[in-house]
């Protein structure tokens, strides 16, 4: 993934967006200016505004400020009578912070970072539009689920100042495991991290392809800022692949202190039986792993 190239592409898109917004606004004002009354007050307003900005802090300055305010009132009254939104006189930018320039002062604006991480994450995830904690319908959640949600939200908020870097979200089918994983993914993208989201089935297939030399995308899983594995235990166990690569991923990420969040309906005992002692010990090490249990009743956690 070429980060620099993606940033350039995003900036290019921003420039196009900005020019369009400004052109649209200019054209709108041009139409309004066909009305002589509007044209006069609007021209006056712009001139006085300019004079005011150039003026120093003295009596003249106060007088100009009053003139500007009066003209502004006239413009607003004109717009109100014509039923036109005030905001139509300024370009509509997607990002109010940087006005779609991508720069906040001399720093890159958060909107660019968010877009960049979304793109990078989409390269290593099969999906990109994740649900968020905000989509949660707390009215249908019981105490166990509410507690689980709070723990995850707090963990996301505190990251990277957290002691547990592995989280196992455990619950049956329909308990909302995937929803929780997606919400964590969403928080991380919004906070500027590169997210890798895979079902265990996909990860297993990727490992198989890598094993036979047909894909090199496996490194995304090792290097992403956060890896989320959905539905551990639903994949077929492939000889020399499943257990070996799963161990490799979890171990490598633990060594580099990179978080891995797993959802599963397997209990710790099931994990020991299905995989092996090495994977079990990596996933249940109490110093760095956290188990979050969801209520196993089938339900919809997502607002319709
Ligand atoms: Zn911005």
mmCIF file of C-alpha atoms and ligand atoms in Angstrom:
data_model
loop_
_atom_site.group_PDB
_atom_site.id
_atom_site.type_symbol
_atom_site.label_atom_id
_atom_site.label_comp_id
_atom_site.label_asym_id
_atom_site.label_seq_id
_atom_site.Cartn_x
_atom_site.Cartn_y
_atom_site.Cartn_z
ATOM 1 C CA UNK A 1 0.000 0.000 0.000
ATOM 2 C CA UNK A 2 1.480 3.305 -1.114
ATOM 3 C CA UNK A 3 0.453 5.819 1.554
ATOM 4 C CA UNK A 4 1.966 8.818 -0.258
ATOM 5 C CA UNK A 5 0.114 8.071 -3.484
ATOM 6 C CA UNK A 6 -3.197 7.697 -1.637
ATOM 7 C CA UNK A 7 -2.682 11.042 0.187
ATOM 8 C CA UNK A 8 -1.985 12.768 -3.153
ATOM 9 C CA UNK A 9 -5.152 11.254 -4.611
ATOM 10 C CA UNK A 10 -7.244 12.391 -1.633
ATOM 11 C CA UNK A 11 -5.802 15.937 -1.880
ATOM 12 C CA UNK A 12 -6.606 16.030 -5.598
ATOM 13 C CA UNK A 13 -10.212 15.028 -4.874
ATOM 14 C CA UNK A 14 -10.417 17.727 -2.205
ATOM 15 C CA UNK A 15 -9.236 20.372 -4.636
ATOM 16 C CA UNK A 16 -11.922 19.366 -7.139
ATOM 17 C CA UNK A 17 -14.559 19.341 -4.379
ATOM 18 C CA UNK A 18 -13.480 22.784 -3.167
ATOM 19 C CA UNK A 19 -13.520 24.351 -6.634
ATOM 20 C CA UNK A 20 -16.981 22.907 -7.267
ATOM 21 C CA UNK A 21 -18.368 24.245 -3.989
ATOM 22 C CA UNK A 22 -16.944 27.708 -4.670
ATOM 23 C CA UNK A 23 -18.190 27.782 -8.260
ATOM 24 C CA UNK A 24 -21.646 26.718 -7.187
ATOM 25 C CA UNK A 25 -21.756 29.502 -4.612
ATOM 26 C CA UNK A 26 -20.414 32.118 -7.073
ATOM 27 C CA UNK A 27 -23.043 31.178 -9.623
ATOM 28 C CA UNK A 28 -25.775 31.479 -7.054
ATOM 29 C CA UNK A 29 -24.641 34.956 -6.008
ATOM 30 C CA UNK A 30 -24.308 35.989 -9.651
ATOM 31 C CA UNK A 31 -27.989 35.138 -10.153
ATOM 32 C CA UNK A 32 -29.001 37.155 -7.088
ATOM 33 C CA UNK A 33 -26.946 40.115 -8.298
ATOM 34 C CA UNK A 34 -29.249 40.473 -11.289
ATOM 35 C CA UNK A 35 -31.565 42.181 -8.832
ATOM 36 C CA UNK A 36 -30.222 45.753 -8.615
ATOM 37 C CA UNK A 37 -31.167 46.251 -4.972
ATOM 38 C CA UNK A 38 -29.340 43.096 -3.884
ATOM 39 C CA UNK A 39 -26.371 43.906 -6.108
ATOM 40 C CA UNK A 40 -26.009 47.348 -4.477
ATOM 41 C CA UNK A 41 -26.159 46.218 -0.865
ATOM 42 C CA UNK A 42 -23.999 43.185 -1.528
ATOM 43 C CA UNK A 43 -21.313 45.271 -3.285
ATOM 44 C CA UNK A 44 -21.407 47.813 -0.460
ATOM 45 C CA UNK A 45 -21.156 45.069 2.116
ATOM 46 C CA UNK A 46 -18.056 43.580 0.480
ATOM 47 C CA UNK A 47 -16.353 46.976 0.157
ATOM 48 C CA UNK A 48 -17.076 47.984 3.758
ATOM 49 C CA UNK A 49 -15.989 44.595 5.006
ATOM 50 C CA UNK A 50 -12.667 45.040 3.201
ATOM 51 C CA UNK A 51 -12.205 48.547 4.594
ATOM 52 C CA UNK A 52 -13.030 47.283 8.058
ATOM 53 C CA UNK A 53 -10.466 44.484 7.841
ATOM 54 C CA UNK A 54 -7.794 46.971 6.771
ATOM 55 C CA UNK A 55 -8.692 49.587 9.395
ATOM 56 C CA UNK A 56 -6.911 49.984 12.713
ATOM 57 C CA UNK A 57 -8.499 49.823 16.123
ATOM 58 C CA UNK A 58 -9.898 53.331 16.515
ATOM 59 C CA UNK A 59 -13.104 55.350 16.044
ATOM 60 C CA UNK A 60 -13.075 54.701 12.315
ATOM 61 C CA UNK A 61 -12.976 51.015 13.050
ATOM 62 C CA UNK A 62 -16.117 51.136 15.215
ATOM 63 C CA UNK A 63 -18.007 53.122 12.597
ATOM 64 C CA UNK A 64 -17.060 50.646 9.865
ATOM 65 C CA UNK A 65 -18.080 47.717 12.005
ATOM 66 C CA UNK A 66 -21.539 49.274 12.457
ATOM 67 C CA UNK A 67 -21.843 49.845 8.722
ATOM 68 C CA UNK A 68 -20.895 46.248 8.004
ATOM 69 C CA UNK A 69 -23.449 44.981 10.527
ATOM 70 C CA UNK A 70 -26.197 47.194 9.081
ATOM 71 C CA UNK A 71 -25.519 45.979 5.564
ATOM 72 C CA UNK A 72 -25.460 42.404 6.769
ATOM 73 C CA UNK A 73 -28.854 42.877 8.368
ATOM 74 C CA UNK A 74 -30.193 44.279 5.093
ATOM 75 C CA UNK A 75 -28.843 41.292 3.178
ATOM 76 C CA UNK A 76 -30.343 38.852 5.675
ATOM 77 C CA UNK A 77 -33.706 40.595 5.522
ATOM 78 C CA UNK A 78 -33.604 40.466 1.725
ATOM 79 C CA UNK A 79 -32.862 36.736 1.829
ATOM 80 C CA UNK A 80 -35.571 36.111 4.402
ATOM 81 C CA UNK A 81 -38.188 37.866 2.287
ATOM 82 C CA UNK A 82 -37.174 35.782 -0.705
ATOM 83 C CA UNK A 83 -37.141 32.609 1.369
ATOM 84 C CA UNK A 84 -33.449 31.940 0.697
ATOM 85 C CA UNK A 85 -31.166 30.230 3.229
ATOM 86 C CA UNK A 86 -28.338 32.491 4.533
ATOM 87 C CA UNK A 87 -25.858 29.658 4.095
ATOM 88 C CA UNK A 88 -26.324 29.844 0.308
ATOM 89 C CA UNK A 89 -24.006 32.898 0.233
ATOM 90 C CA UNK A 90 -21.019 30.879 1.438
ATOM 91 C CA UNK A 91 -19.538 27.806 -0.260
ATOM 92 C CA UNK A 92 -20.700 24.532 1.232
ATOM 93 C CA UNK A 93 -17.540 22.647 2.275
ATOM 94 C CA UNK A 94 -17.622 19.027 3.463
ATOM 95 C CA UNK A 95 -15.142 19.770 6.249
ATOM 96 C CA UNK A 96 -15.898 22.941 8.220
ATOM 97 C CA UNK A 97 -12.491 22.753 9.955
ATOM 98 C CA UNK A 98 -10.239 22.995 6.882
ATOM 99 C CA UNK A 99 -12.835 24.166 4.322
ATOM 100 C CA UNK A 100 -11.739 21.207 2.171
ATOM 101 C CA UNK A 101 -8.151 22.454 1.890
ATOM 102 C CA UNK A 102 -6.928 19.442 3.873
ATOM 103 C CA UNK A 103 -4.876 21.758 6.068
ATOM 104 C CA UNK A 104 -5.643 22.897 9.581
ATOM 105 C CA UNK A 105 -3.035 25.616 10.178
ATOM 106 C CA UNK A 106 0.085 23.957 8.874
ATOM 107 C CA UNK A 107 -0.994 20.480 9.959
ATOM 108 C CA UNK A 108 -2.886 17.865 7.938
ATOM 109 C CA UNK A 109 -6.580 18.116 8.853
ATOM 110 C CA UNK A 110 -8.263 15.249 10.712
ATOM 111 C CA UNK A 111 -10.654 14.744 7.777
ATOM 112 C CA UNK A 112 -7.740 13.725 5.522
ATOM 113 C CA UNK A 113 -6.397 11.361 8.163
ATOM 114 C CA UNK A 114 -9.821 9.782 8.533
ATOM 115 C CA UNK A 115 -10.182 9.353 4.776
ATOM 116 C CA UNK A 116 -6.670 7.934 4.513
ATOM 117 C CA UNK A 117 -7.297 5.363 7.219
ATOM 118 C CA UNK A 118 -10.588 4.418 5.654
ATOM 119 C CA UNK A 119 -8.786 3.741 2.362
ATOM 120 C CA UNK A 120 -5.904 1.876 3.950
ATOM 121 C CA UNK A 121 -8.336 -0.173 6.025
ATOM 122 C CA UNK A 122 -10.402 -1.005 2.959
ATOM 123 C CA UNK A 123 -7.267 -2.437 1.357
ATOM 124 C CA UNK A 124 -6.919 -4.992 4.157
ATOM 125 C CA UNK A 125 -10.591 -5.554 5.004
ATOM 126 C CA UNK A 126 -13.270 -7.146 2.891
ATOM 127 C CA UNK A 127 -15.777 -4.534 4.022
ATOM 128 C CA UNK A 128 -15.457 -0.916 5.030
ATOM 129 C CA UNK A 129 -18.789 0.531 6.125
ATOM 130 C CA UNK A 130 -18.864 -0.675 9.684
ATOM 131 C CA UNK A 131 -21.627 -0.255 12.230
ATOM 132 C CA UNK A 132 -20.816 1.962 15.182
ATOM 133 C CA UNK A 133 -21.694 1.991 18.877
ATOM 134 C CA UNK A 134 -24.146 4.767 18.019
ATOM 135 C CA UNK A 135 -26.271 2.260 16.037
ATOM 136 C CA UNK A 136 -26.795 0.263 19.213
ATOM 137 C CA UNK A 137 -30.375 0.018 20.444
ATOM 138 C CA UNK A 138 -29.889 -0.030 24.213
ATOM 139 C CA UNK A 139 -33.612 -0.561 24.805
ATOM 140 C CA UNK A 140 -33.307 -4.195 23.677
ATOM 141 C CA UNK A 141 -30.015 -4.874 25.477
ATOM 142 C CA UNK A 142 -29.845 -6.567 28.837
ATOM 143 C CA UNK A 143 -27.358 -5.724 31.603
ATOM 144 C CA UNK A 144 -24.689 -8.154 30.330
ATOM 145 C CA UNK A 145 -24.676 -6.571 26.876
ATOM 146 C CA UNK A 146 -24.756 -3.025 28.226
ATOM 147 C CA UNK A 147 -21.759 -3.808 30.424
ATOM 148 C CA UNK A 148 -19.909 -5.395 27.482
ATOM 149 C CA UNK A 149 -20.572 -2.330 25.326
ATOM 150 C CA UNK A 150 -19.335 0.018 28.030
ATOM 151 C CA UNK A 151 -16.122 -1.984 28.530
ATOM 152 C CA UNK A 152 -15.400 -1.923 24.785
ATOM 153 C CA UNK A 153 -16.210 1.775 24.414
ATOM 154 C CA UNK A 154 -13.930 2.662 27.328
ATOM 155 C CA UNK A 155 -11.168 0.448 25.961
ATOM 156 C CA UNK A 156 -11.369 2.191 22.552
ATOM 157 C CA UNK A 157 -11.332 5.587 24.223
ATOM 158 C CA UNK A 158 -8.300 4.755 26.360
ATOM 159 C CA UNK A 159 -6.275 2.997 23.650
ATOM 160 C CA UNK A 160 -3.223 2.953 23.453
ATOM 161 C CA UNK A 161 -3.100 3.454 27.251
ATOM 162 C CA UNK A 162 -4.499 -0.023 27.941
ATOM 163 C CA UNK A 163 -2.919 -3.077 29.526
ATOM 164 C CA UNK A 164 -4.993 -5.685 27.633
ATOM 165 C CA UNK A 165 -4.249 -5.846 23.929
ATOM 166 C CA UNK A 166 -6.204 -9.012 23.152
ATOM 167 C CA UNK A 167 -9.957 -9.061 23.572
ATOM 168 C CA UNK A 168 -12.113 -12.138 23.097
ATOM 169 C CA UNK A 169 -15.772 -11.339 22.572
ATOM 170 C CA UNK A 170 -17.667 -14.502 23.376
ATOM 171 C CA UNK A 171 -21.319 -15.186 22.573
ATOM 172 C CA UNK A 172 -23.640 -17.422 20.576
ATOM 173 C CA UNK A 173 -25.161 -16.835 17.139
ATOM 174 C CA UNK A 174 -27.106 -13.567 16.963
ATOM 175 C CA UNK A 175 -25.660 -12.291 20.239
ATOM 176 C CA UNK A 176 -24.197 -9.222 18.528
ATOM 177 C CA UNK A 177 -20.511 -10.254 18.384
ATOM 178 C CA UNK A 178 -19.975 -8.987 14.839
ATOM 179 C CA UNK A 179 -21.752 -5.762 15.680
ATOM 180 C CA UNK A 180 -19.375 -5.185 18.615
ATOM 181 C CA UNK A 181 -16.332 -5.939 16.456
ATOM 182 C CA UNK A 182 -17.514 -3.555 13.755
ATOM 183 C CA UNK A 183 -18.098 -0.817 16.304
ATOM 184 C CA UNK A 184 -14.530 -1.185 17.561
ATOM 185 C CA UNK A 185 -13.260 -1.083 13.940
ATOM 186 C CA UNK A 186 -15.245 2.069 13.323
ATOM 187 C CA UNK A 187 -13.855 3.807 16.425
ATOM 188 C CA UNK A 188 -10.300 2.959 15.383
ATOM 189 C CA UNK A 189 -10.720 4.250 11.819
ATOM 190 C CA UNK A 190 -12.171 7.478 13.192
ATOM 191 C CA UNK A 191 -9.218 7.799 15.535
ATOM 192 C CA UNK A 192 -6.734 7.507 12.680
ATOM 193 C CA UNK A 193 -5.693 3.845 12.841
ATOM 194 C CA UNK A 194 -5.378 1.316 10.043
ATOM 195 C CA UNK A 195 -7.868 -1.478 10.620
ATOM 196 C CA UNK A 196 -7.787 -5.039 9.310
ATOM 197 C CA UNK A 197 -11.146 -6.788 9.650
ATOM 198 C CA UNK A 198 -11.496 -10.432 8.561
ATOM 199 C CA UNK A 199 -13.780 -13.314 9.250
ATOM 200 C CA UNK A 200 -11.806 -16.331 10.472
ATOM 201 C CA UNK A 201 -13.000 -18.111 7.329
ATOM 202 C CA UNK A 202 -11.386 -15.421 5.133
ATOM 203 C CA UNK A 203 -8.231 -15.366 7.215
ATOM 204 C CA UNK A 204 -7.919 -19.140 6.920
ATOM 205 C CA UNK A 205 -8.289 -18.926 3.142
ATOM 206 C CA UNK A 206 -5.735 -16.114 2.953
ATOM 207 C CA UNK A 207 -3.316 -18.213 5.001
ATOM 208 C CA UNK A 208 -3.869 -21.162 2.664
ATOM 209 C CA UNK A 209 -3.170 -19.018 -0.423
ATOM 210 C CA UNK A 210 -0.091 -17.549 1.221
ATOM 211 C CA UNK A 211 1.072 -21.031 2.198
ATOM 212 C CA UNK A 212 0.973 -22.207 -1.425
ATOM 213 C CA UNK A 213 2.559 -18.956 -2.661
ATOM 214 C CA UNK A 214 -0.540 -17.480 -4.297
ATOM 215 C CA UNK A 215 -1.124 -14.375 -2.192
ATOM 216 C CA UNK A 216 1.072 -11.974 -0.315
ATOM 217 C CA UNK A 217 -1.672 -9.946 1.362
ATOM 218 C CA UNK A 218 -1.110 -11.883 4.545
ATOM 219 C CA UNK A 219 1.272 -9.247 5.919
ATOM 220 C CA UNK A 220 -1.652 -6.784 6.276
ATOM 221 C CA UNK A 221 -2.977 -8.950 9.100
ATOM 222 C CA UNK A 222 0.357 -8.841 10.881
ATOM 223 C CA UNK A 223 1.012 -5.110 10.442
ATOM 224 C CA UNK A 224 -2.396 -3.406 10.749
ATOM 225 C CA UNK A 225 -2.773 -1.134 13.782
ATOM 226 C CA UNK A 226 -5.638 -3.355 14.908
ATOM 227 C CA UNK A 227 -6.745 -6.790 13.664
ATOM 228 C CA UNK A 228 -10.323 -7.940 14.173
ATOM 229 C CA UNK A 229 -11.142 -11.599 13.554
ATOM 230 C CA UNK A 230 -14.827 -12.453 13.335
ATOM 231 C CA UNK A 231 -16.212 -15.878 14.194
ATOM 232 C CA UNK A 232 -13.206 -17.866 15.314
ATOM 233 C CA UNK A 233 -14.145 -21.537 15.182
ATOM 234 C CA UNK A 234 -16.317 -21.500 12.051
ATOM 235 C CA UNK A 235 -13.391 -22.154 9.706
ATOM 236 C CA UNK A 236 -12.309 -25.625 8.605
ATOM 237 C CA UNK A 237 -9.048 -26.780 10.231
ATOM 238 C CA UNK A 238 -6.521 -27.125 7.403
ATOM 239 C CA UNK A 239 -3.392 -29.172 7.996
ATOM 240 C CA UNK A 240 -0.222 -27.115 8.423
ATOM 241 C CA UNK A 241 -2.232 -23.922 7.882
ATOM 242 C CA UNK A 242 -5.014 -22.996 10.297
ATOM 243 C CA UNK A 243 -3.312 -23.542 13.658
ATOM 244 C CA UNK A 244 0.166 -22.567 12.445
ATOM 245 C CA UNK A 245 -0.863 -19.259 10.868
ATOM 246 C CA UNK A 246 -3.290 -18.340 13.636
ATOM 247 C CA UNK A 247 -0.538 -18.853 16.194
ATOM 248 C CA UNK A 248 1.904 -16.872 14.048
ATOM 249 C CA UNK A 249 -0.503 -13.924 13.759
ATOM 250 C CA UNK A 250 -1.441 -13.770 17.423
ATOM 251 C CA UNK A 251 2.116 -14.295 18.645
ATOM 252 C CA UNK A 252 3.687 -11.761 16.260
ATOM 253 C CA UNK A 253 1.107 -9.141 17.117
ATOM 254 C CA UNK A 254 1.531 -9.727 20.844
ATOM 255 C CA UNK A 255 5.314 -9.333 20.522
ATOM 256 C CA UNK A 256 4.780 -5.986 18.764
ATOM 257 C CA UNK A 257 2.053 -4.999 21.255
ATOM 258 C CA UNK A 258 -0.549 -4.641 18.492
ATOM 259 C CA UNK A 259 -4.167 -5.298 19.498
ATOM 260 C CA UNK A 260 -6.139 -8.271 18.164
ATOM 261 C CA UNK A 261 -9.860 -8.555 18.854
ATOM 262 C CA UNK A 262 -11.550 -11.888 18.274
ATOM 263 C CA UNK A 263 -15.205 -12.838 18.287
ATOM 264 C CA UNK A 264 -16.183 -16.437 18.850
ATOM 265 C CA UNK A 265 -18.824 -18.698 20.268
ATOM 266 C CA UNK A 266 -16.084 -20.952 21.614
ATOM 267 C CA UNK A 267 -15.439 -21.030 25.357
ATOM 268 C CA UNK A 268 -11.792 -21.065 26.501
ATOM 269 C CA UNK A 269 -12.092 -24.843 26.952
ATOM 270 C CA UNK A 270 -13.384 -25.204 23.395
ATOM 271 C CA UNK A 271 -10.399 -23.173 22.150
ATOM 272 C CA UNK A 272 -8.005 -25.531 23.899
ATOM 273 C CA UNK A 273 -9.746 -28.560 22.398
ATOM 274 C CA UNK A 274 -10.067 -27.208 18.879
ATOM 275 C CA UNK A 275 -6.646 -25.569 18.502
ATOM 276 C CA UNK A 276 -3.677 -26.276 20.725
ATOM 277 C CA UNK A 277 -1.934 -25.362 23.947
ATOM 278 C CA UNK A 278 0.154 -22.594 22.314
ATOM 279 C CA UNK A 279 -2.847 -20.759 20.832
ATOM 280 C CA UNK A 280 -4.833 -21.298 24.015
ATOM 281 C CA UNK A 281 -2.120 -19.781 26.181
ATOM 282 C CA UNK A 282 -1.734 -16.781 23.859
ATOM 283 C CA UNK A 283 -5.484 -16.116 23.858
ATOM 284 C CA UNK A 284 -6.080 -16.595 27.566
ATOM 285 C CA UNK A 285 -3.035 -14.911 29.122
ATOM 286 C CA UNK A 286 -4.789 -12.874 31.795
ATOM 287 C CA UNK A 287 -2.104 -10.164 31.824
ATOM 288 C CA UNK A 288 -2.852 -9.049 28.296
ATOM 289 C CA UNK A 289 -6.176 -10.710 27.371
ATOM 290 C CA UNK A 290 -9.678 -9.706 28.268
ATOM 291 C CA UNK A 291 -12.744 -11.924 27.872
ATOM 292 C CA UNK A 292 -16.039 -10.190 27.243
ATOM 293 C CA UNK A 293 -19.155 -12.325 27.451
ATOM 294 C CA UNK A 294 -22.321 -11.365 25.603
ATOM 295 C CA UNK A 295 -25.786 -12.501 26.510
ATOM 296 C CA UNK A 296 -26.385 -15.486 24.240
ATOM 297 C CA UNK A 297 -30.012 -14.804 23.414
ATOM 298 C CA UNK A 298 -30.529 -14.172 19.739
ATOM 299 C CA UNK A 299 -31.460 -10.543 19.236
ATOM 300 C CA UNK A 300 -31.096 -7.515 17.047
ATOM 301 C CA UNK A 301 -28.750 -4.954 18.530
ATOM 302 C CA UNK A 302 -29.095 -2.730 15.522
ATOM 303 C CA UNK A 303 -31.696 -0.020 15.164
ATOM 304 C CA UNK A 304 -33.902 -0.354 12.106
HETATM 305 ZN ZN1 LIG B 1 -10.699 18.958 7.099
#
